[in-house]
Amino acid sequence: MSHPHEHVHDHPHEHEHEHEHEHEHEHEGHTHPTGIKGFFYGLFVPHSHDAADSIDDALEASTQGVRALKISLFILLGTTILQFVVVLISGSVALLADTIHNFSDALTAVPLWIAFVLGRRIATRRYTYGYGRAEDLAGLFIIAVVALSAIVAAWQSIDRFFTPQPLHNLWWVAAAGVVGFIGNEAVAVYRIRVGQQIGSAALVADGVHARIDGFTSLAVVLGALGVMVGFPLADPIVGLLISAAIIVLLWGTVRSIGRRLMDGIEPQLLDRAQHTLDNTPSVLSVTKLQLRWVGHRLQGAATIVVANTSLSDAETIAQEAEHLLEHALPNLDDIAIRTVTK
């Protein structure tokens, strides 16, 4: 007769783990494009960060996320102000489209900031899993704001086709485009790095949007050069191309956030958890394994088969399995392990 045993880890990590042992990195069935396609794939669909380098303390992870949002918010607002000044003296609609999008990208930091703070609240009788989902809802808001900014920019560009206006100070426009690229790329690198470290899809998505903004800023430079050589329609055409690029590249973010809301998990994380449980002493097999993201933290459940033994020994095996999983998946907050004797 089997003796099921459940062991639930229902508190945040309160101890530090030493990450001195090697982790097996199995990515079966997990491939990425190579060559030019792979280059752009890596830019706009960043690969998941190594779990061994992740931050395992929930409060520290949230603090780092808020810090990244504060710094990037001020950088983007500064960039937006500089670009808007050039819009006023040049009349460039392509630069206006870029400025609008940079401003909207800066504003997306606000709901995400609120979500990180809200996610720190403890679980209640109504929200028994806590408030981590607020982060994914903020991701949906980011998608909506970015899509709206693309529509506004497209409308401005179309209007310029029918009511053309002369452009001035084109070298300033080009310079503003370069400034936009530098500011956005700096923010993108910072947001994506921190987002990967703490496991936040919303923060990574925000970083990808900043990277998109950087490349659209370079497109503004191209539009200004087109006007310089005698092709005035280059400015509204580039504005439309910017809007179209934003919509196309936004699809990857929609999939990422949608997957989180549907409790989707990266296969390599499941593979790592499976490998860890399979190699836990006295574990014969794993019959059930589930993981899901709640904000930037992981929760899960597993059923492991152990040899016919006492209840106390089964408890010890479950605790060891949990401990090893915490090392393999530093983002793990809660895991319910059920042992079944054979």
mmCIF file of C-alpha atoms in Angstrom:
data_model
loop_
_atom_site.group_PDB
_atom_site.id
_atom_site.type_symbol
_atom_site.label_atom_id
_atom_site.label_comp_id
_atom_site.label_asym_id
_atom_site.label_seq_id
_atom_site.Cartn_x
_atom_site.Cartn_y
_atom_site.Cartn_z
ATOM 1 C CA MET A 1 0.000 0.000 0.000
ATOM 2 C CA SER A 2 1.396 3.369 -0.904
ATOM 3 C CA HIS A 3 1.724 6.177 1.602
ATOM 4 C CA PRO A 4 1.305 9.570 -0.019
ATOM 5 C CA HIS A 5 3.067 12.410 1.680
ATOM 6 C CA GLU A 6 2.773 16.084 0.917
ATOM 7 C CA HIS A 7 5.367 18.649 1.827
ATOM 8 C CA VAL A 8 4.518 22.254 1.014
ATOM 9 C CA HIS A 9 7.046 25.089 0.979
ATOM 10 C CA ASP A 10 4.794 28.084 1.697
ATOM 11 C CA HIS A 11 7.170 30.842 2.627
ATOM 12 C CA PRO A 12 9.656 33.001 0.701
ATOM 13 C CA HIS A 13 13.330 32.083 0.773
ATOM 14 C CA GLU A 14 14.727 33.182 4.101
ATOM 15 C CA HIS A 15 18.209 31.823 3.646
ATOM 16 C CA GLU A 16 20.979 32.351 1.125
ATOM 17 C CA HIS A 17 22.157 29.583 -1.126
ATOM 18 C CA GLU A 18 25.704 29.019 -2.278
ATOM 19 C CA HIS A 19 25.804 28.482 -6.021
ATOM 20 C CA GLU A 20 29.133 26.696 -6.164
ATOM 21 C CA HIS A 21 28.048 23.517 -7.867
ATOM 22 C CA GLU A 22 27.679 22.999 -11.586
ATOM 23 C CA HIS A 23 24.255 22.977 -13.211
ATOM 24 C CA GLU A 24 23.413 20.759 -16.127
ATOM 25 C CA HIS A 25 22.048 22.822 -18.992
ATOM 26 C CA GLU A 26 19.772 20.665 -21.102
ATOM 27 C CA HIS A 27 17.976 22.392 -23.944
ATOM 28 C CA GLU A 28 16.477 19.477 -25.824
ATOM 29 C CA GLY A 29 14.089 20.701 -28.477
ATOM 30 C CA HIS A 30 15.054 24.283 -27.652
ATOM 31 C CA THR A 31 16.813 25.808 -30.652
ATOM 32 C CA HIS A 32 17.197 29.326 -31.978
ATOM 33 C CA PRO A 33 17.727 30.690 -35.500
ATOM 34 C CA THR A 34 21.288 31.326 -36.627
ATOM 35 C CA GLY A 35 22.914 33.821 -38.978
ATOM 36 C CA ILE A 36 21.239 37.163 -39.700
ATOM 37 C CA LYS A 37 17.846 35.855 -38.591
ATOM 38 C CA GLY A 38 19.397 34.626 -35.356
ATOM 39 C CA PHE A 39 20.987 38.046 -34.762
ATOM 40 C CA PHE A 40 17.651 39.850 -34.942
ATOM 41 C CA TYR A 41 15.937 37.044 -33.006
ATOM 42 C CA GLY A 42 18.411 37.563 -30.175
ATOM 43 C CA LEU A 43 17.830 41.329 -30.245
ATOM 44 C CA PHE A 44 14.041 41.278 -30.100
ATOM 45 C CA VAL A 45 13.337 37.871 -28.475
ATOM 46 C CA PRO A 46 15.985 37.657 -25.738
ATOM 47 C CA HIS A 47 16.956 34.166 -24.584
ATOM 48 C CA SER A 48 16.068 33.253 -21.005
ATOM 49 C CA HIS A 49 18.806 34.043 -18.524
ATOM 50 C CA ASP A 50 20.697 31.207 -16.857
ATOM 51 C CA ALA A 51 18.765 30.255 -13.732
ATOM 52 C CA ALA A 52 22.053 29.811 -11.866
ATOM 53 C CA ASP A 53 22.632 33.574 -12.128
ATOM 54 C CA SER A 54 19.111 34.506 -11.057
ATOM 55 C CA ILE A 55 18.259 36.330 -7.859
ATOM 56 C CA ASP A 56 16.749 33.923 -5.345
ATOM 57 C CA ASP A 57 15.404 36.430 -2.825
ATOM 58 C CA ALA A 58 11.921 37.688 -3.736
ATOM 59 C CA LEU A 59 12.306 41.075 -2.001
ATOM 60 C CA GLU A 60 15.721 41.714 -3.545
ATOM 61 C CA ALA A 61 14.393 40.759 -6.980
ATOM 62 C CA SER A 62 11.503 43.207 -6.616
ATOM 63 C CA THR A 63 13.857 45.931 -5.372
ATOM 64 C CA GLN A 64 16.145 45.467 -8.363
ATOM 65 C CA GLY A 65 13.165 45.602 -10.703
ATOM 66 C CA VAL A 66 11.954 48.900 -9.227
ATOM 67 C CA ARG A 67 15.493 50.328 -9.396
ATOM 68 C CA ALA A 68 15.743 49.421 -13.081
ATOM 69 C CA LEU A 69 12.407 51.113 -13.762
ATOM 70 C CA LYS A 70 13.381 54.305 -11.903
ATOM 71 C CA ILE A 71 16.681 54.720 -13.733
ATOM 72 C CA SER A 72 15.297 53.875 -17.176
ATOM 73 C CA LEU A 73 12.304 56.177 -16.627
ATOM 74 C CA PHE A 74 14.527 59.210 -16.062
ATOM 75 C CA ILE A 75 16.785 58.327 -19.005
ATOM 76 C CA LEU A 76 13.837 57.985 -21.391
ATOM 77 C CA LEU A 77 12.140 61.146 -20.152
ATOM 78 C CA GLY A 78 15.384 63.060 -20.697
ATOM 79 C CA THR A 79 15.693 61.626 -24.209
ATOM 80 C CA THR A 80 12.052 62.478 -24.976
ATOM 81 C CA ILE A 81 12.445 66.096 -23.862
ATOM 82 C CA LEU A 82 15.530 66.584 -26.047
ATOM 83 C CA GLN A 83 13.767 65.056 -29.055
ATOM 84 C CA PHE A 84 10.604 67.113 -28.544
ATOM 85 C CA VAL A 85 12.633 70.338 -28.576
ATOM 86 C CA VAL A 86 14.068 69.317 -31.954
ATOM 87 C CA VAL A 87 10.539 68.447 -33.216
ATOM 88 C CA LEU A 88 9.447 72.012 -32.436
ATOM 89 C CA ILE A 89 12.314 73.587 -34.376
ATOM 90 C CA SER A 90 12.300 71.120 -37.291
ATOM 91 C CA GLY A 91 8.696 70.018 -37.895
ATOM 92 C CA SER A 92 9.782 66.415 -38.570
ATOM 93 C CA VAL A 93 6.820 64.039 -38.327
ATOM 94 C CA ALA A 94 9.123 61.013 -38.263
ATOM 95 C CA LEU A 95 10.894 62.456 -35.240
ATOM 96 C CA LEU A 96 7.505 63.303 -33.714
ATOM 97 C CA ALA A 97 6.450 59.654 -34.145
ATOM 98 C CA ASP A 98 9.660 58.523 -32.467
ATOM 99 C CA THR A 99 9.241 61.066 -29.662
ATOM 100 C CA ILE A 100 5.646 59.969 -28.982
ATOM 101 C CA HIS A 101 6.714 56.360 -28.782
ATOM 102 C CA ASN A 102 9.665 57.148 -26.508
ATOM 103 C CA PHE A 103 7.338 59.043 -24.184
ATOM 104 C CA SER A 104 4.829 56.175 -24.102
ATOM 105 C CA ASP A 105 7.658 53.738 -23.418
ATOM 106 C CA ALA A 106 8.765 55.887 -20.489
ATOM 107 C CA LEU A 107 5.205 55.913 -19.114
ATOM 108 C CA THR A 108 4.955 52.115 -19.250
ATOM 109 C CA ALA A 109 7.438 52.047 -16.390
ATOM 110 C CA VAL A 110 4.801 53.499 -14.049
ATOM 111 C CA PRO A 111 2.249 50.625 -14.008
ATOM 112 C CA LEU A 112 5.085 48.104 -13.936
ATOM 113 C CA TRP A 113 6.582 49.953 -10.968
ATOM 114 C CA ILE A 114 3.204 49.782 -9.199
ATOM 115 C CA ALA A 115 2.963 46.058 -10.022
ATOM 116 C CA PHE A 116 6.378 45.336 -8.489
ATOM 117 C CA VAL A 117 5.390 47.158 -5.283
ATOM 118 C CA LEU A 118 1.983 45.439 -5.206
ATOM 119 C CA GLY A 119 3.641 42.057 -5.727
ATOM 120 C CA ARG A 120 5.445 42.439 -2.388
ATOM 121 C CA ARG A 121 2.162 42.272 -0.475
ATOM 122 C CA ILE A 122 1.506 39.057 1.377
ATOM 123 C CA ALA A 123 -1.259 36.675 0.313
ATOM 124 C CA THR A 124 -4.751 37.237 1.696
ATOM 125 C CA ARG A 125 -7.845 35.091 2.121
ATOM 126 C CA ARG A 126 -9.150 36.443 -1.185
ATOM 127 C CA TYR A 127 -5.827 36.411 -3.088
ATOM 128 C CA THR A 128 -4.343 33.247 -1.642
ATOM 129 C CA TYR A 129 -1.501 33.139 -4.200
ATOM 130 C CA GLY A 130 -0.504 36.750 -3.556
ATOM 131 C CA TYR A 131 -0.423 39.648 -6.021
ATOM 132 C CA GLY A 132 2.335 38.559 -8.390
ATOM 133 C CA ARG A 133 -0.077 38.434 -11.352
ATOM 134 C CA ALA A 134 -0.253 42.243 -11.231
ATOM 135 C CA GLU A 135 3.083 42.212 -13.052
ATOM 136 C CA ASP A 136 1.628 40.278 -15.994
ATOM 137 C CA LEU A 137 -1.404 42.582 -16.089
ATOM 138 C CA ALA A 138 1.021 45.507 -16.280
ATOM 139 C CA GLY A 139 2.570 43.720 -19.254
ATOM 140 C CA LEU A 140 -0.827 43.824 -20.991
ATOM 141 C CA PHE A 141 -1.031 47.549 -20.284
ATOM 142 C CA ILE A 142 2.420 48.012 -21.814
ATOM 143 C CA ILE A 143 1.250 46.243 -24.981
ATOM 144 C CA ALA A 144 -1.851 48.455 -25.201
ATOM 145 C CA VAL A 145 0.080 51.701 -24.707
ATOM 146 C CA VAL A 146 2.754 50.802 -27.250
ATOM 147 C CA ALA A 147 0.109 49.779 -29.817
ATOM 148 C CA LEU A 148 -1.771 53.042 -29.245
ATOM 149 C CA SER A 149 1.406 55.079 -29.724
ATOM 150 C CA ALA A 150 2.022 53.284 -33.032
ATOM 151 C CA ILE A 151 -1.504 54.197 -34.206
ATOM 152 C CA VAL A 152 -1.038 57.864 -33.233
ATOM 153 C CA ALA A 153 2.318 58.014 -35.006
ATOM 154 C CA ALA A 154 0.812 56.429 -38.155
ATOM 155 C CA TRP A 155 -2.045 58.933 -38.153
ATOM 156 C CA GLN A 156 0.412 61.831 -37.910
ATOM 157 C CA SER A 157 2.434 60.431 -40.815
ATOM 158 C CA ILE A 158 -0.626 59.897 -43.053
ATOM 159 C CA ASP A 159 -1.799 63.419 -42.309
ATOM 160 C CA ARG A 160 1.598 64.760 -43.429
ATOM 161 C CA PHE A 161 1.128 63.125 -46.854
ATOM 162 C CA PHE A 162 -1.944 65.303 -47.467
ATOM 163 C CA THR A 163 -0.697 68.429 -45.689
ATOM 164 C CA PRO A 164 3.058 68.497 -46.345
ATOM 165 C CA GLN A 165 5.113 70.992 -44.386
ATOM 166 C CA PRO A 166 8.706 72.073 -44.947
ATOM 167 C CA LEU A 167 11.319 70.634 -42.611
ATOM 168 C CA HIS A 168 14.032 72.688 -40.981
ATOM 169 C CA ASN A 169 17.298 72.002 -39.123
ATOM 170 C CA LEU A 170 17.651 68.514 -40.587
ATOM 171 C CA TRP A 171 21.055 67.964 -39.010
ATOM 172 C CA TRP A 172 19.393 68.535 -35.636
ATOM 173 C CA VAL A 173 16.792 65.935 -36.569
ATOM 174 C CA ALA A 174 19.531 63.446 -37.410
ATOM 175 C CA ALA A 175 21.332 64.253 -34.158
ATOM 176 C CA ALA A 176 18.090 63.776 -32.182
ATOM 177 C CA GLY A 177 17.654 60.381 -33.824
ATOM 178 C CA VAL A 178 21.131 59.333 -32.724
ATOM 179 C CA VAL A 179 20.417 60.555 -29.183
ATOM 180 C CA GLY A 180 17.183 58.536 -29.190
ATOM 181 C CA PHE A 181 19.048 55.414 -30.258
ATOM 182 C CA ILE A 182 21.741 55.759 -27.577
ATOM 183 C CA GLY A 183 19.243 56.468 -24.786
ATOM 184 C CA ASN A 184 16.917 53.635 -25.751
ATOM 185 C CA GLU A 185 19.640 51.060 -26.247
ATOM 186 C CA ALA A 186 21.118 51.873 -22.819
ATOM 187 C CA VAL A 187 17.673 51.411 -21.243
ATOM 188 C CA ALA A 188 17.062 48.225 -23.257
ATOM 189 C CA VAL A 189 20.290 46.573 -22.138
ATOM 190 C CA TYR A 190 19.613 47.469 -18.495
ATOM 191 C CA ARG A 191 15.938 46.414 -18.438
ATOM 192 C CA ILE A 192 16.528 43.141 -20.278
ATOM 193 C CA ARG A 193 19.475 42.182 -18.055
ATOM 194 C CA VAL A 194 17.593 42.859 -14.826
ATOM 195 C CA GLY A 195 14.387 41.320 -16.197
ATOM 196 C CA GLN A 196 16.221 38.105 -17.059
ATOM 197 C CA GLN A 197 17.936 38.000 -13.668
ATOM 198 C CA ILE A 198 14.689 38.302 -11.721
ATOM 199 C CA GLY A 199 12.570 36.316 -14.220
ATOM 200 C CA SER A 200 10.225 39.178 -15.161
ATOM 201 C CA ALA A 201 8.705 38.762 -18.633
ATOM 202 C CA ALA A 202 7.070 42.190 -18.340
ATOM 203 C CA LEU A 203 10.385 43.931 -17.608
ATOM 204 C CA VAL A 204 12.116 42.063 -20.456
ATOM 205 C CA ALA A 205 9.236 43.084 -22.735
ATOM 206 C CA ASP A 206 9.702 46.693 -21.666
ATOM 207 C CA GLY A 207 13.396 46.378 -22.516
ATOM 208 C CA VAL A 208 12.604 44.946 -25.950
ATOM 209 C CA HIS A 209 10.292 47.907 -26.588
ATOM 210 C CA ALA A 210 13.114 50.265 -25.707
ATOM 211 C CA ARG A 211 15.355 48.414 -28.175
ATOM 212 C CA ILE A 212 12.691 48.753 -30.881
ATOM 213 C CA ASP A 213 12.530 52.473 -30.102
ATOM 214 C CA GLY A 214 16.290 52.696 -30.546
ATOM 215 C CA PHE A 215 16.159 51.240 -34.046
ATOM 216 C CA THR A 216 13.197 53.424 -35.005
ATOM 217 C CA SER A 217 15.287 56.414 -33.889
ATOM 218 C CA LEU A 218 17.908 55.349 -36.415
ATOM 219 C CA ALA A 219 15.117 55.243 -39.004
ATOM 220 C CA VAL A 220 14.460 58.911 -38.219
ATOM 221 C CA VAL A 221 18.065 59.628 -39.179
ATOM 222 C CA LEU A 222 17.452 57.827 -42.479
ATOM 223 C CA GLY A 223 14.360 59.948 -43.120
ATOM 224 C CA ALA A 224 16.269 63.166 -42.471
ATOM 225 C CA LEU A 225 19.009 62.110 -44.886
ATOM 226 C CA GLY A 226 16.322 61.344 -47.502
ATOM 227 C CA VAL A 227 14.931 64.872 -47.208
ATOM 228 C CA MET A 228 18.453 66.301 -47.476
ATOM 229 C CA VAL A 229 19.001 64.627 -50.852
ATOM 230 C CA GLY A 230 15.722 65.977 -52.256
ATOM 231 C CA PHE A 231 13.083 63.391 -51.284
ATOM 232 C CA PRO A 232 10.710 65.220 -48.888
ATOM 233 C CA LEU A 233 8.279 62.275 -48.634
ATOM 234 C CA ALA A 234 11.026 60.291 -46.912
ATOM 235 C CA ASP A 235 9.964 61.820 -43.572
ATOM 236 C CA PRO A 236 6.291 60.651 -43.503
ATOM 237 C CA ILE A 237 7.237 57.339 -45.162
ATOM 238 C CA VAL A 238 9.728 56.616 -42.397
ATOM 239 C CA GLY A 239 7.053 57.594 -39.849
ATOM 240 C CA LEU A 240 4.710 54.970 -41.311
ATOM 241 C CA LEU A 241 7.477 52.360 -41.393
ATOM 242 C CA ILE A 242 8.194 53.031 -37.721
ATOM 243 C CA SER A 243 4.535 52.454 -36.846
ATOM 244 C CA ALA A 244 4.370 49.250 -38.887
ATOM 245 C CA ALA A 245 7.587 47.912 -37.322
ATOM 246 C CA ILE A 246 6.234 48.556 -33.830
ATOM 247 C CA ILE A 247 3.036 46.576 -34.537
ATOM 248 C CA VAL A 248 4.910 43.649 -36.121
ATOM 249 C CA LEU A 249 7.502 43.356 -33.377
ATOM 250 C CA LEU A 250 4.843 43.743 -30.690
ATOM 251 C CA TRP A 251 3.484 40.288 -31.568
ATOM 252 C CA GLY A 252 6.412 38.561 -29.851
ATOM 253 C CA THR A 253 5.645 40.433 -26.645
ATOM 254 C CA VAL A 254 1.950 39.548 -26.865
ATOM 255 C CA ARG A 255 2.897 35.869 -27.071
ATOM 256 C CA SER A 256 5.302 36.134 -24.134
ATOM 257 C CA ILE A 257 2.855 37.859 -21.777
ATOM 258 C CA GLY A 258 -0.057 35.700 -22.961
ATOM 259 C CA ARG A 259 1.952 32.552 -22.255
ATOM 260 C CA ARG A 260 2.580 33.707 -18.678
ATOM 261 C CA LEU A 261 -1.108 34.431 -18.121
ATOM 262 C CA MET A 262 -1.928 30.929 -19.399
ATOM 263 C CA ASP A 263 0.587 29.424 -16.927
ATOM 264 C CA GLY A 264 3.026 28.600 -19.721
ATOM 265 C CA ILE A 265 6.608 27.768 -18.738
ATOM 266 C CA GLU A 266 9.893 27.670 -20.624
ATOM 267 C CA PRO A 267 10.716 24.022 -21.470
ATOM 268 C CA GLN A 268 14.327 24.415 -20.325
ATOM 269 C CA LEU A 269 13.173 25.328 -16.804
ATOM 270 C CA LEU A 270 10.984 22.239 -16.669
ATOM 271 C CA ASP A 271 13.909 20.163 -17.971
ATOM 272 C CA ARG A 272 16.148 21.534 -15.217
ATOM 273 C CA ALA A 273 13.581 20.745 -12.527
ATOM 274 C CA GLN A 274 13.074 17.243 -13.957
ATOM 275 C CA HIS A 275 16.824 16.603 -14.028
ATOM 276 C CA THR A 276 17.160 17.797 -10.433
ATOM 277 C CA LEU A 277 14.398 15.544 -9.133
ATOM 278 C CA ASP A 278 15.643 12.552 -11.150
ATOM 279 C CA ASN A 279 19.055 12.942 -9.521
ATOM 280 C CA THR A 280 17.766 13.426 -5.984
ATOM 281 C CA PRO A 281 18.957 10.518 -3.779
ATOM 282 C CA SER A 282 16.280 7.837 -3.196
ATOM 283 C CA VAL A 283 13.924 9.247 -5.864
ATOM 284 C CA LEU A 284 12.971 6.418 -8.249
ATOM 285 C CA SER A 285 10.915 8.454 -10.711
ATOM 286 C CA VAL A 286 8.889 11.619 -11.185
ATOM 287 C CA THR A 287 5.251 11.041 -12.136
ATOM 288 C CA LYS A 288 4.077 14.643 -12.098
ATOM 289 C CA LEU A 289 5.848 17.988 -12.450
ATOM 290 C CA GLN A 290 4.227 21.397 -12.850
ATOM 291 C CA LEU A 291 5.728 24.888 -12.866
ATOM 292 C CA ARG A 292 4.210 28.287 -13.489
ATOM 293 C CA TRP A 293 5.210 31.932 -13.232
ATOM 294 C CA VAL A 294 3.389 34.299 -10.897
ATOM 295 C CA GLY A 295 4.946 37.615 -11.799
ATOM 296 C CA HIS A 296 8.699 37.043 -11.655
ATOM 297 C CA ARG A 297 8.516 34.147 -9.173
ATOM 298 C CA LEU A 298 7.963 30.445 -9.775
ATOM 299 C CA GLN A 299 5.463 28.112 -8.142
ATOM 300 C CA GLY A 300 5.026 24.413 -8.738
ATOM 301 C CA ALA A 301 3.985 20.936 -7.690
ATOM 302 C CA ALA A 302 5.568 17.522 -8.111
ATOM 303 C CA THR A 303 4.878 13.882 -7.313
ATOM 304 C CA ILE A 304 7.932 11.681 -6.788
ATOM 305 C CA VAL A 305 8.133 7.921 -6.320
ATOM 306 C CA VAL A 306 10.424 6.595 -3.574
ATOM 307 C CA ALA A 307 11.203 3.129 -2.284
ATOM 308 C CA ASN A 308 8.877 1.636 0.328
ATOM 309 C CA THR A 309 10.049 3.398 3.471
ATOM 310 C CA SER A 310 8.833 5.080 6.636
ATOM 311 C CA LEU A 311 6.871 8.309 6.597
ATOM 312 C CA SER A 312 9.736 10.182 8.263
ATOM 313 C CA ASP A 313 12.195 8.988 5.599
ATOM 314 C CA ALA A 314 9.798 10.052 2.871
ATOM 315 C CA GLU A 315 9.622 13.467 4.562
ATOM 316 C CA THR A 316 13.406 13.714 4.512
ATOM 317 C CA ILE A 317 13.558 12.816 0.813
ATOM 318 C CA ALA A 318 10.911 15.440 -0.008
ATOM 319 C CA GLN A 319 12.850 18.089 1.920
ATOM 320 C CA GLU A 320 16.076 17.205 0.096
ATOM 321 C CA ALA A 321 14.283 17.363 -3.268
ATOM 322 C CA GLU A 322 12.869 20.763 -2.376
ATOM 323 C CA HIS A 323 16.277 22.031 -1.279
ATOM 324 C CA LEU A 324 17.923 20.922 -4.530
ATOM 325 C CA LEU A 325 15.132 22.514 -6.585
ATOM 326 C CA GLU A 326 15.687 25.815 -4.776
ATOM 327 C CA HIS A 327 19.321 25.719 -5.934
ATOM 328 C CA ALA A 328 18.446 24.750 -9.502
ATOM 329 C CA LEU A 329 15.634 27.332 -9.776
ATOM 330 C CA PRO A 330 16.525 30.395 -7.681
ATOM 331 C CA ASN A 331 13.235 32.094 -8.676
ATOM 332 C CA LEU A 332 11.273 29.288 -6.982
ATOM 333 C CA ASP A 333 9.036 30.551 -4.198
ATOM 334 C CA ASP A 334 6.726 27.651 -3.521
ATOM 335 C CA ILE A 335 6.787 23.932 -4.394
ATOM 336 C CA ALA A 336 4.404 21.247 -3.161
ATOM 337 C CA ILE A 337 6.117 17.841 -3.264
ATOM 338 C CA ARG A 338 4.080 14.672 -2.820
ATOM 339 C CA THR A 339 5.914 11.401 -2.267
ATOM 340 C CA VAL A 340 4.456 8.018 -3.189
ATOM 341 C CA THR A 341 6.118 4.806 -1.991
ATOM 342 C CA LYS A 342 6.622 1.865 -4.311
#
